[in-house]
Amino acid sequence: MTASLMHLCISARLNALGCKVSTKVSATSLIWKLIDVASIRRSISFPSRVDHLLGEVEHLVDDVVVCGAHMEGLPLNWQLVERGGQLVERSQTAACYRLFALPGGPPMRPGLVRDDEAGVAIEAEIWRLPASEFGSFTAGIPEPLGIGKVTMADGNTYSGFICEPRGIAGAAEISALGGWRAWLATQG
Protein backbone atom coordinates (compact mmCIF):
# COMPACT_ATOMS: atom_id res chain seq x y z
CA MET A 1 0.00 0.00 0.00
CA THR A 2 1.42 3.39 -0.94
CA ALA A 3 1.85 6.03 1.74
CA SER A 4 -0.78 8.28 0.13
CA LEU A 5 -3.32 5.44 -0.02
CA MET A 6 -2.52 4.49 3.57
CA HIS A 7 -3.00 8.11 4.66
CA LEU A 8 -6.32 8.25 2.84
CA CYS A 9 -7.51 5.00 4.51
CA ILE A 10 -6.42 6.11 7.98
CA SER A 11 -7.93 9.58 7.50
CA ALA A 12 -11.23 8.08 6.33
CA ARG A 13 -11.33 5.70 9.30
CA LEU A 14 -10.55 8.48 11.79
CA ASN A 15 -13.07 10.85 10.21
CA ALA A 16 -15.71 8.09 10.37
CA LEU A 17 -14.95 7.80 14.08
CA GLY A 18 -15.38 11.55 14.55
CA CYS A 19 -11.66 12.44 14.75
CA LYS A 20 -10.16 15.16 12.55
CA VAL A 21 -6.89 14.44 10.74
CA SER A 22 -4.70 17.11 9.17
CA THR A 23 -3.65 16.38 5.61
CA LYS A 24 -0.20 17.64 6.61
CA VAL A 25 0.41 14.67 8.95
CA SER A 26 2.08 11.72 7.22
CA ALA A 27 0.44 8.30 7.41
CA THR A 28 3.62 6.87 8.90
CA SER A 29 3.68 9.48 11.68
CA LEU A 30 0.01 8.88 12.35
CA ILE A 31 0.43 5.10 12.55
CA TRP A 32 3.43 5.34 14.89
CA LYS A 33 1.54 7.71 17.17
CA LEU A 34 -1.41 5.33 17.26
CA ILE A 35 0.89 2.39 17.93
CA ASP A 36 2.63 4.26 20.77
CA VAL A 37 -0.75 4.96 22.33
CA ALA A 38 -1.90 1.39 21.73
CA SER A 39 1.10 0.03 23.60
CA ILE A 40 0.08 1.92 26.77
CA ARG A 41 -3.68 1.78 26.34
CA ARG A 42 -4.16 -0.80 29.07
CA SER A 43 -3.35 1.89 31.64
CA ILE A 44 -5.42 4.71 30.11
CA SER A 45 -9.17 5.00 29.53
CA PHE A 46 -10.14 6.28 26.06
CA PRO A 47 -13.43 7.36 24.50
CA SER A 48 -14.98 4.35 22.76
CA ARG A 49 -14.25 5.59 19.20
CA VAL A 50 -10.52 5.96 19.98
CA ASP A 51 -10.47 2.65 21.86
CA HIS A 52 -12.01 0.94 18.80
CA LEU A 53 -9.38 2.45 16.49
CA LEU A 54 -6.54 1.41 18.81
CA GLY A 55 -7.91 -2.13 18.77
CA GLU A 56 -7.63 -2.08 14.98
CA VAL A 57 -4.04 -0.77 15.16
CA GLU A 58 -3.04 -3.64 17.44
CA HIS A 59 -3.94 -6.06 14.63
CA LEU A 60 -1.50 -4.43 12.21
CA VAL A 61 1.68 -6.41 11.69
CA ASP A 62 5.22 -5.82 10.54
CA ASP A 63 7.37 -8.44 8.84
CA VAL A 64 11.03 -8.40 9.80
CA VAL A 65 13.97 -10.27 8.26
CA VAL A 66 16.45 -11.87 10.65
CA CYS A 67 19.67 -13.60 9.66
CA GLY A 68 21.45 -14.27 12.95
CA ALA A 69 20.87 -14.67 16.68
CA HIS A 70 17.12 -13.96 16.33
CA MET A 71 16.55 -16.96 14.04
CA GLU A 72 14.41 -19.82 15.31
CA GLY A 73 16.19 -21.82 18.02
CA LEU A 74 19.03 -19.31 18.45
CA PRO A 75 19.81 -17.29 21.60
CA LEU A 76 17.81 -14.11 20.87
CA ASN A 77 14.77 -15.71 19.23
CA TRP A 78 12.86 -15.31 22.50
CA GLN A 79 12.75 -11.55 21.84
CA LEU A 80 10.50 -12.21 18.84
CA VAL A 81 8.47 -15.00 20.41
CA GLU A 82 7.65 -13.11 23.63
CA ARG A 83 6.28 -10.25 21.52
CA GLY A 84 3.93 -12.58 19.65
CA GLY A 85 6.24 -13.05 16.67
CA GLN A 86 5.53 -15.88 14.26
CA LEU A 87 7.88 -17.44 11.74
CA VAL A 88 6.47 -16.76 8.27
CA GLU A 89 9.17 -18.18 6.02
CA ARG A 90 12.70 -19.55 5.87
CA SER A 91 14.36 -18.12 2.80
CA GLN A 92 17.42 -16.37 1.43
CA THR A 93 18.25 -12.79 0.68
CA ALA A 94 18.86 -11.65 -2.86
CA ALA A 95 22.42 -12.35 -4.01
CA CYS A 96 23.63 -8.86 -3.06
CA TYR A 97 24.73 -9.18 0.58
CA ARG A 98 27.83 -10.02 2.55
CA LEU A 99 27.74 -11.52 6.05
CA PHE A 100 30.28 -10.89 8.80
CA ALA A 101 30.81 -12.43 12.27
CA LEU A 102 30.96 -9.30 14.41
CA PRO A 103 33.35 -9.08 17.35
CA GLY A 104 31.82 -9.06 20.81
CA GLY A 105 29.09 -11.04 22.45
CA PRO A 106 27.71 -13.09 23.95
CA PRO A 107 25.66 -13.81 22.08
CA MET A 108 27.66 -13.69 18.89
CA ARG A 109 25.95 -11.72 16.14
CA PRO A 110 26.36 -11.36 12.40
CA GLY A 111 26.34 -8.18 10.37
CA LEU A 112 24.56 -8.12 7.01
CA VAL A 113 25.89 -5.51 4.57
CA ARG A 114 24.56 -4.86 1.08
CA ASP A 115 27.13 -5.21 -1.69
CA ASP A 116 25.65 -5.28 -5.19
CA GLU A 117 28.96 -6.29 -6.80
CA ALA A 118 30.40 -8.94 -4.43
CA GLY A 119 27.28 -10.07 -2.58
CA VAL A 120 25.79 -13.55 -2.30
CA ALA A 121 22.47 -14.99 -1.10
CA ILE A 122 22.34 -15.34 2.71
CA GLU A 123 20.05 -17.63 4.73
CA ALA A 124 17.34 -15.61 6.47
CA GLU A 125 13.95 -15.89 8.13
CA ILE A 126 10.92 -13.64 7.86
CA TRP A 127 9.08 -13.12 11.15
CA ARG A 128 5.73 -11.39 11.61
CA LEU A 129 5.36 -9.13 14.66
CA PRO A 130 2.33 -7.23 15.90
CA ALA A 131 2.99 -3.61 14.90
CA SER A 132 2.46 -2.54 18.51
CA GLU A 133 5.56 -4.59 19.46
CA PHE A 134 7.88 -3.52 16.64
CA GLY A 135 9.15 -0.38 18.40
CA SER A 136 10.09 -2.17 21.63
CA PHE A 137 11.80 -4.89 19.59
CA THR A 138 13.95 -2.48 17.60
CA ALA A 139 14.77 -0.30 20.63
CA GLY A 140 17.09 -3.02 21.97
CA ILE A 141 19.21 -3.41 18.84
CA PRO A 142 22.83 -2.48 19.62
CA GLU A 143 25.01 -0.59 17.17
CA PRO A 144 26.40 -1.17 14.61
CA LEU A 145 23.23 -3.16 13.84
CA GLY A 146 19.96 -1.55 12.86
CA ILE A 147 16.81 -2.03 10.85
CA GLY A 148 16.83 -1.20 7.16
CA LYS A 149 15.42 -2.62 3.96
CA VAL A 150 16.47 -6.15 2.98
CA THR A 151 15.68 -7.61 -0.45
CA MET A 152 14.84 -11.28 -0.52
CA ALA A 153 15.56 -13.84 -3.27
CA ASP A 154 11.97 -13.49 -4.57
CA GLY A 155 12.52 -9.74 -5.06
CA ASN A 156 10.29 -8.65 -2.16
CA THR A 157 11.75 -6.08 0.23
CA TYR A 158 11.16 -6.13 4.00
CA SER A 159 12.41 -4.34 7.07
CA GLY A 160 15.28 -6.36 8.48
CA PHE A 161 18.57 -6.45 10.31
CA ILE A 162 21.43 -4.66 8.60
CA CYS A 163 24.87 -3.56 9.73
CA GLU A 164 26.49 -0.18 9.31
CA PRO A 165 29.55 -0.56 7.05
CA ARG A 166 31.81 0.81 9.82
CA GLY A 167 30.72 -2.13 11.98
CA ILE A 168 32.55 -4.70 9.88
CA ALA A 169 36.01 -3.31 10.66
CA GLY A 170 37.88 -6.23 12.25
CA ALA A 171 35.01 -8.65 11.61
CA ALA A 172 35.51 -11.98 9.84
CA GLU A 173 33.66 -12.30 6.55
CA ILE A 174 31.57 -15.47 6.49
CA SER A 175 29.53 -14.88 3.31
CA ALA A 176 30.94 -17.97 1.57
CA LEU A 177 29.22 -20.17 4.18
CA GLY A 178 25.82 -18.84 3.10
CA GLY A 179 24.46 -18.05 6.54
CA TRP A 180 24.81 -17.69 10.28
CA ARG A 181 23.81 -21.27 11.15
CA ALA A 182 26.51 -22.64 8.84
CA TRP A 183 29.09 -20.40 10.54
CA LEU A 184 27.91 -21.48 14.01
CA ALA A 185 28.40 -25.11 12.95
CA THR A 186 32.08 -24.38 12.27
CA GLN A 187 32.55 -23.01 15.79
CA GLY A 188 32.19 -26.41 17.48
mmCIF file of C-alpha atoms in Angstrom:
data_model
loop_
_atom_site.group_PDB
_atom_site.id
_atom_site.type_symbol
_atom_site.label_atom_id
_atom_site.label_comp_id
_atom_site.label_asym_id
_atom_site.label_seq_id
_atom_site.Cartn_x
_atom_site.Cartn_y
_atom_site.Cartn_z
ATOM 1 C CA MET A 1 0.000 0.000 0.000
ATOM 2 C CA THR A 2 1.424 3.393 -0.937
ATOM 3 C CA ALA A 3 1.852 6.025 1.744
ATOM 4 C CA SER A 4 -0.783 8.282 0.131
ATOM 5 C CA LEU A 5 -3.322 5.443 -0.025
ATOM 6 C CA MET A 6 -2.518 4.486 3.569
ATOM 7 C CA HIS A 7 -2.999 8.111 4.658
ATOM 8 C CA LEU A 8 -6.324 8.245 2.838
ATOM 9 C CA CYS A 9 -7.513 5.005 4.507
ATOM 10 C CA ILE A 10 -6.419 6.110 7.979
ATOM 11 C CA SER A 11 -7.929 9.579 7.496
ATOM 12 C CA ALA A 12 -11.230 8.076 6.329
ATOM 13 C CA ARG A 13 -11.328 5.696 9.304
ATOM 14 C CA LEU A 14 -10.547 8.478 11.786
ATOM 15 C CA ASN A 15 -13.069 10.848 10.206
ATOM 16 C CA ALA A 16 -15.713 8.090 10.372
ATOM 17 C CA LEU A 17 -14.950 7.798 14.079
ATOM 18 C CA GLY A 18 -15.381 11.553 14.547
ATOM 19 C CA CYS A 19 -11.662 12.439 14.748
ATOM 20 C CA LYS A 20 -10.158 15.155 12.553
ATOM 21 C CA VAL A 21 -6.894 14.445 10.736
ATOM 22 C CA SER A 22 -4.701 17.106 9.173
ATOM 23 C CA THR A 23 -3.645 16.382 5.605
ATOM 24 C CA LYS A 24 -0.195 17.637 6.614
ATOM 25 C CA VAL A 25 0.409 14.667 8.950
ATOM 26 C CA SER A 26 2.082 11.716 7.219
ATOM 27 C CA ALA A 27 0.437 8.299 7.409
ATOM 28 C CA THR A 28 3.620 6.869 8.902
ATOM 29 C CA SER A 29 3.675 9.477 11.677
ATOM 30 C CA LEU A 30 0.012 8.882 12.353
ATOM 31 C CA ILE A 31 0.435 5.100 12.553
ATOM 32 C CA TRP A 32 3.432 5.337 14.888
ATOM 33 C CA LYS A 33 1.542 7.710 17.167
ATOM 34 C CA LEU A 34 -1.409 5.333 17.257
ATOM 35 C CA ILE A 35 0.889 2.393 17.935
ATOM 36 C CA ASP A 36 2.625 4.260 20.765
ATOM 37 C CA VAL A 37 -0.748 4.963 22.328
ATOM 38 C CA ALA A 38 -1.903 1.387 21.728
ATOM 39 C CA SER A 39 1.096 0.029 23.595
ATOM 40 C CA ILE A 40 0.080 1.924 26.773
ATOM 41 C CA ARG A 41 -3.681 1.779 26.343
ATOM 42 C CA ARG A 42 -4.163 -0.800 29.070
ATOM 43 C CA SER A 43 -3.348 1.891 31.642
ATOM 44 C CA ILE A 44 -5.421 4.706 30.114
ATOM 45 C CA SER A 45 -9.166 5.004 29.528
ATOM 46 C CA PHE A 46 -10.135 6.285 26.058
ATOM 47 C CA PRO A 47 -13.429 7.355 24.499
ATOM 48 C CA SER A 48 -14.979 4.353 22.757
ATOM 49 C CA ARG A 49 -14.246 5.593 19.201
ATOM 50 C CA VAL A 50 -10.524 5.962 19.985
ATOM 51 C CA ASP A 51 -10.469 2.653 21.858
ATOM 52 C CA HIS A 52 -12.007 0.940 18.799
ATOM 53 C CA LEU A 53 -9.378 2.451 16.492
ATOM 54 C CA LEU A 54 -6.544 1.407 18.812
ATOM 55 C CA GLY A 55 -7.912 -2.127 18.765
ATOM 56 C CA GLU A 56 -7.626 -2.085 14.977
ATOM 57 C CA VAL A 57 -4.038 -0.772 15.163
ATOM 58 C CA GLU A 58 -3.044 -3.643 17.439
ATOM 59 C CA HIS A 59 -3.936 -6.058 14.632
ATOM 60 C CA LEU A 60 -1.502 -4.430 12.210
ATOM 61 C CA VAL A 61 1.681 -6.412 11.689
ATOM 62 C CA ASP A 62 5.225 -5.823 10.536
ATOM 63 C CA ASP A 63 7.375 -8.436 8.841
ATOM 64 C CA VAL A 64 11.034 -8.401 9.800
ATOM 65 C CA VAL A 65 13.968 -10.270 8.257
ATOM 66 C CA VAL A 66 16.448 -11.868 10.650
ATOM 67 C CA CYS A 67 19.669 -13.604 9.664
ATOM 68 C CA GLY A 68 21.454 -14.271 12.954
ATOM 69 C CA ALA A 69 20.871 -14.675 16.680
ATOM 70 C CA HIS A 70 17.120 -13.963 16.328
ATOM 71 C CA MET A 71 16.548 -16.958 14.036
ATOM 72 C CA GLU A 72 14.413 -19.822 15.309
ATOM 73 C CA GLY A 73 16.191 -21.818 18.021
ATOM 74 C CA LEU A 74 19.031 -19.312 18.446
ATOM 75 C CA PRO A 75 19.814 -17.287 21.603
ATOM 76 C CA LEU A 76 17.808 -14.114 20.867
ATOM 77 C CA ASN A 77 14.772 -15.715 19.227
ATOM 78 C CA TRP A 78 12.861 -15.311 22.497
ATOM 79 C CA GLN A 79 12.751 -11.552 21.840
ATOM 80 C CA LEU A 80 10.505 -12.209 18.837
ATOM 81 C CA VAL A 81 8.470 -15.001 20.415
ATOM 82 C CA GLU A 82 7.651 -13.115 23.634
ATOM 83 C CA ARG A 83 6.283 -10.252 21.525
ATOM 84 C CA GLY A 84 3.934 -12.578 19.648
ATOM 85 C CA GLY A 85 6.238 -13.052 16.668
ATOM 86 C CA GLN A 86 5.531 -15.879 14.264
ATOM 87 C CA LEU A 87 7.884 -17.435 11.737
ATOM 88 C CA VAL A 88 6.467 -16.763 8.268
ATOM 89 C CA GLU A 89 9.167 -18.179 6.017
ATOM 90 C CA ARG A 90 12.697 -19.555 5.870
ATOM 91 C CA SER A 91 14.357 -18.117 2.801
ATOM 92 C CA GLN A 92 17.416 -16.367 1.425
ATOM 93 C CA THR A 93 18.250 -12.785 0.684
ATOM 94 C CA ALA A 94 18.856 -11.646 -2.856
ATOM 95 C CA ALA A 95 22.417 -12.348 -4.010
ATOM 96 C CA CYS A 96 23.626 -8.864 -3.064
ATOM 97 C CA TYR A 97 24.726 -9.179 0.584
ATOM 98 C CA ARG A 98 27.831 -10.018 2.550
ATOM 99 C CA LEU A 99 27.743 -11.517 6.053
ATOM 100 C CA PHE A 100 30.276 -10.893 8.804
ATOM 101 C CA ALA A 101 30.814 -12.427 12.268
ATOM 102 C CA LEU A 102 30.963 -9.305 14.410
ATOM 103 C CA PRO A 103 33.351 -9.081 17.350
ATOM 104 C CA GLY A 104 31.818 -9.060 20.814
ATOM 105 C CA GLY A 105 29.086 -11.040 22.449
ATOM 106 C CA PRO A 106 27.709 -13.089 23.950
ATOM 107 C CA PRO A 107 25.664 -13.807 22.077
ATOM 108 C CA MET A 108 27.661 -13.688 18.890
ATOM 109 C CA ARG A 109 25.946 -11.722 16.141
ATOM 110 C CA PRO A 110 26.360 -11.357 12.402
ATOM 111 C CA GLY A 111 26.342 -8.179 10.371
ATOM 112 C CA LEU A 112 24.557 -8.117 7.009
ATOM 113 C CA VAL A 113 25.895 -5.514 4.569
ATOM 114 C CA ARG A 114 24.556 -4.858 1.083
ATOM 115 C CA ASP A 115 27.134 -5.211 -1.693
ATOM 116 C CA ASP A 116 25.653 -5.276 -5.188
ATOM 117 C CA GLU A 117 28.962 -6.291 -6.796
ATOM 118 C CA ALA A 118 30.396 -8.936 -4.432
ATOM 119 C CA GLY A 119 27.278 -10.073 -2.581
ATOM 120 C CA VAL A 120 25.790 -13.551 -2.297
ATOM 121 C CA ALA A 121 22.475 -14.985 -1.096
ATOM 122 C CA ILE A 122 22.337 -15.340 2.711
ATOM 123 C CA GLU A 123 20.048 -17.633 4.728
ATOM 124 C CA ALA A 124 17.337 -15.609 6.471
ATOM 125 C CA GLU A 125 13.947 -15.894 8.128
ATOM 126 C CA ILE A 126 10.924 -13.636 7.858
ATOM 127 C CA TRP A 127 9.078 -13.119 11.150
ATOM 128 C CA ARG A 128 5.725 -11.390 11.614
ATOM 129 C CA LEU A 129 5.361 -9.131 14.662
ATOM 130 C CA PRO A 130 2.335 -7.231 15.904
ATOM 131 C CA ALA A 131 2.986 -3.608 14.903
ATOM 132 C CA SER A 132 2.465 -2.537 18.511
ATOM 133 C CA GLU A 133 5.559 -4.595 19.459
ATOM 134 C CA PHE A 134 7.879 -3.520 16.645
ATOM 135 C CA GLY A 135 9.148 -0.378 18.402
ATOM 136 C CA SER A 136 10.088 -2.169 21.626
ATOM 137 C CA PHE A 137 11.797 -4.894 19.594
ATOM 138 C CA THR A 138 13.953 -2.479 17.603
ATOM 139 C CA ALA A 139 14.771 -0.303 20.628
ATOM 140 C CA GLY A 140 17.088 -3.015 21.971
ATOM 141 C CA ILE A 141 19.213 -3.408 18.838
ATOM 142 C CA PRO A 142 22.832 -2.484 19.616
ATOM 143 C CA GLU A 143 25.012 -0.592 17.166
ATOM 144 C CA PRO A 144 26.399 -1.172 14.609
ATOM 145 C CA LEU A 145 23.232 -3.157 13.841
ATOM 146 C CA GLY A 146 19.963 -1.546 12.863
ATOM 147 C CA ILE A 147 16.805 -2.026 10.854
ATOM 148 C CA GLY A 148 16.832 -1.197 7.165
ATOM 149 C CA LYS A 149 15.424 -2.620 3.959
ATOM 150 C CA VAL A 150 16.472 -6.152 2.975
ATOM 151 C CA THR A 151 15.680 -7.609 -0.449
ATOM 152 C CA MET A 152 14.837 -11.285 -0.520
ATOM 153 C CA ALA A 153 15.560 -13.838 -3.275
ATOM 154 C CA ASP A 154 11.973 -13.489 -4.570
ATOM 155 C CA GLY A 155 12.516 -9.736 -5.057
ATOM 156 C CA ASN A 156 10.291 -8.648 -2.163
ATOM 157 C CA THR A 157 11.747 -6.081 0.230
ATOM 158 C CA TYR A 158 11.159 -6.131 3.996
ATOM 159 C CA SER A 159 12.411 -4.345 7.069
ATOM 160 C CA GLY A 160 15.276 -6.361 8.482
ATOM 161 C CA PHE A 161 18.567 -6.446 10.309
ATOM 162 C CA ILE A 162 21.432 -4.659 8.603
ATOM 163 C CA CYS A 163 24.870 -3.557 9.732
ATOM 164 C CA GLU A 164 26.486 -0.175 9.310
ATOM 165 C CA PRO A 165 29.554 -0.556 7.053
ATOM 166 C CA ARG A 166 31.813 0.812 9.817
ATOM 167 C CA GLY A 167 30.721 -2.127 11.979
ATOM 168 C CA ILE A 168 32.549 -4.696 9.877
ATOM 169 C CA ALA A 169 36.010 -3.310 10.656
ATOM 170 C CA GLY A 170 37.877 -6.226 12.248
ATOM 171 C CA ALA A 171 35.014 -8.651 11.609
ATOM 172 C CA ALA A 172 35.510 -11.980 9.836
ATOM 173 C CA GLU A 173 33.658 -12.304 6.550
ATOM 174 C CA ILE A 174 31.566 -15.473 6.487
ATOM 175 C CA SER A 175 29.531 -14.882 3.310
ATOM 176 C CA ALA A 176 30.944 -17.965 1.574
ATOM 177 C CA LEU A 177 29.216 -20.172 4.181
ATOM 178 C CA GLY A 178 25.819 -18.843 3.102
ATOM 179 C CA GLY A 179 24.458 -18.049 6.538
ATOM 180 C CA TRP A 180 24.806 -17.692 10.283
ATOM 181 C CA ARG A 181 23.812 -21.265 11.148
ATOM 182 C CA ALA A 182 26.509 -22.639 8.839
ATOM 183 C CA TRP A 183 29.087 -20.404 10.537
ATOM 184 C CA LEU A 184 27.912 -21.476 14.008
ATOM 185 C CA ALA A 185 28.395 -25.107 12.947
ATOM 186 C CA THR A 186 32.081 -24.376 12.268
ATOM 187 C CA GLN A 187 32.547 -23.006 15.786
ATOM 188 C CA GLY A 188 32.188 -26.406 17.485
#
